[in-house]
Amino acid sequence: MASGGQLILNAMRIYWKTLFIILYPIVLLPIFILNNVAALRCLYVVLLMAGYWVFEALPLPVTSMIPMVLFPLMGVLDSDRVSLCYLKETNMMFVGGLIIALAVEHCNLHRRVALHVIKMVGCSPRKLNLGLVTVTMLVSMWISNTAATAMMIPIIEATLTELEEQGIGQMFETPFLDEKPGEKLRETNVEDEEQQKRPTRETMCYFMSTAFAACIGGNGCIIGSGTNLTFKGIFEGTFGDSPGVEFAKWLFLNVPMMLIMMYLTVIWLQFWYMGLFRPNSADAKRIKVGMQSEKVAGKLIGRKLTEMGRMSFHEKAVGCLFLLSVVLWFFRKPQFIAGWAEMITQHKVKDATAALIVVLLLFVIPSNPEFIYIFSKDENKRPKAPSHALLTWKVVHQKLPWGLIFLLGGGFALAEASKESGMSELIADHLHGFATLPRFWVMVISCLIATLLTQFSSNVAVANVVLPVLAQMSLVAKIHPMYLMMPATLACSFSYCLPVSTPPMAIAAAPCNMSSKEMTKAGLGVVVISLCTLFLVFPFLGNVIWDFDQFPDWAMNAMHKGG
């Protein structure tokens, strides 16, 4: 029989989340009980949510609703002000951007574009890998990283399966017999024989590079990742007099960094898995299968395009509206010429307005142009019923990640409360030592902390905890806020090492049975590439755009308001 201690440990293993939910708030109580001021009550809520987010004791969106309960009850912010944080302009831009992305997915336009690009690049192993990551990166700039990965993984699986059926290449290695069964079961934690398959190194390269491309591509555009929008909301909420985070400036800075990170990552992965620069290695010899594999893969891509048929009116209309959204975002306030919003009104028009213009059109324009035959003499051509719009609310209702909206809102509520309660000043008083370091090292340390945390927790949750602190640190040290906050935001997306780091990693790891150990080896290299690119490029290119040598007046105003 099991001893009492073993039973207790087993109960703790099973119910640890419930125990954590109950005990963690009690453990934190001394934070404000000994000195019951608003700043420490706010800190209590911040640390409570940070713990719940990191360990995912509650679903992330549920944790994000805690401010709506505790801030009013603890006298930090009233209910009206907390509620407003959940539907700020940034949240509406997020919703608009996601709905546009859903329209692209709904009509399968993204898949057609992906197949055409792959066909154009070529289908030899290295070229195919390059084409896949390029498509994933570009698509991930505009739709969620998860959706971009989920779109590409079936294409990769189909291509590799077709090559294997033709006797070219191998998706999985021959089952290995040199390990003890108990050891293998502990490694995979799965008893199913299918899970005993070990992917070939070429297979791992295809799947992992796709997941990395989705994470890196999400940094290229402000709507590409929830962490980017978290930064936008916290930055503009903290520095209300600033010009804000502008779409065009984000592209000018982050697209070059995205391209450098991505193609250095491709070189690293092809070196590691495909024998690039190692012509005599086993990896290099394995992928030398001649022109036959390229022809087979090319036929597969061609067949899938044929199955899709000609481009429909639905796809063309959504494609045009997608391009319209990019134009509206880019030329809203491009700096080098007067923006369209400035020509129309003197009121402040932000990116959410541009996104929702396109969203409205998606629900107005029909997906089938048969209405032009309404007066046709040919009775068979006349429409019998109205056509559906390019996008229906049913699709939005089913696919929009509503929980992420609450996650963003909860982070904005924390930022607002930390400013209003005086927690910002409390943090500032304890950051003088760190803030006296040269600004470059403050940025480096902040990014390293964000990168470490994001390997084990939600990217958006980490950004919600880290960015308000960096906003106040920039005021203490009189460093341009963009210099600290934007690199840390990008670092929150460098989650490459584990399946739990981010959904794209989990989606890519599952079909190829890739072990966490192998993923960590490849991911660490990509982390080093991403951080080095960030540290070498951002201070110089960012300085051209924002002039980091000057502490801006709007930051000074925020410091005086806080004081």
PDB file of C-alpha atoms in Angstrom, residues 108 111-112 114-116 118-119 151-162 296-310 315:
ATOM      1  CA  ASN A 108      -8.151  30.004 -49.399  1.00  0.00           C
ATOM      2  CA  ARG A 111      -2.926  28.730 -49.803  1.00  0.00           C
ATOM      3  CA  ARG A 112      -2.976  29.663 -53.497  1.00  0.00           C
ATOM      4  CA  ALA A 114       1.826  29.797 -50.972  1.00  0.00           C
ATOM      5  CA  LEU A 115       1.673  27.151 -53.695  1.00  0.00           C
ATOM      6  CA  HIS A 116       2.551  29.648 -56.445  1.00  0.00           C
ATOM      7  CA  ILE A 118       6.851  27.414 -53.823  1.00  0.00           C
ATOM      8  CA  LYS A 119       6.431  26.482 -57.489  1.00  0.00           C
ATOM      9  CA  MET A 151      -1.588  26.417 -43.264  1.00  0.00           C
ATOM     10  CA  MET A 152       1.921  25.312 -44.227  1.00  0.00           C
ATOM     11  CA  ILE A 153       2.317  22.083 -42.234  1.00  0.00           C
ATOM     12  CA  PRO A 154      -0.182  20.065 -44.363  1.00  0.00           C
ATOM     13  CA  ILE A 155       1.591  21.253 -47.538  1.00  0.00           C
ATOM     14  CA  ILE A 156       4.920  20.031 -46.124  1.00  0.00           C
ATOM     15  CA  GLU A 157       3.425  16.688 -45.033  1.00  0.00           C
ATOM     16  CA  ALA A 158       1.847  16.093 -48.444  1.00  0.00           C
ATOM     17  CA  THR A 159       5.082  16.933 -50.274  1.00  0.00           C
ATOM     18  CA  LEU A 160       7.280  14.693 -48.108  1.00  0.00           C
ATOM     19  CA  THR A 161       4.759  11.821 -48.254  1.00  0.00           C
ATOM     20  CA  GLU A 162       4.607  12.061 -52.051  1.00  0.00           C
ATOM     21  CA  VAL A 296       7.913  14.807 -58.230  1.00  0.00           C
ATOM     22  CA  ALA A 297       7.527  17.691 -55.783  1.00  0.00           C
ATOM     23  CA  GLY A 298       6.861  20.105 -58.651  1.00  0.00           C
ATOM     24  CA  LYS A 299       4.106  17.812 -59.985  1.00  0.00           C
ATOM     25  CA  LEU A 300       2.531  17.650 -56.538  1.00  0.00           C
ATOM     26  CA  ILE A 301       2.447  21.442 -56.223  1.00  0.00           C
ATOM     27  CA  GLY A 302       1.059  21.716 -59.753  1.00  0.00           C
ATOM     28  CA  ARG A 303      -1.634  19.135 -58.988  1.00  0.00           C
ATOM     29  CA  LYS A 304      -2.729  21.000 -55.870  1.00  0.00           C
ATOM     30  CA  LEU A 305      -2.987  24.241 -57.863  1.00  0.00           C
ATOM     31  CA  THR A 306      -5.034  22.441 -60.519  1.00  0.00           C
ATOM     32  CA  GLU A 307      -7.358  21.099 -57.811  1.00  0.00           C
ATOM     33  CA  MET A 308      -7.941  24.651 -56.591  1.00  0.00           C
ATOM     34  CA  GLY A 309      -9.101  25.690 -60.060  1.00  0.00           C
ATOM     35  CA  ARG A 310      -9.062  29.198 -61.475  1.00  0.00           C
ATOM     36  CA  GLU A 315     -10.435  35.408 -53.884  1.00  0.00           C
TER      37      GLU A 315
END
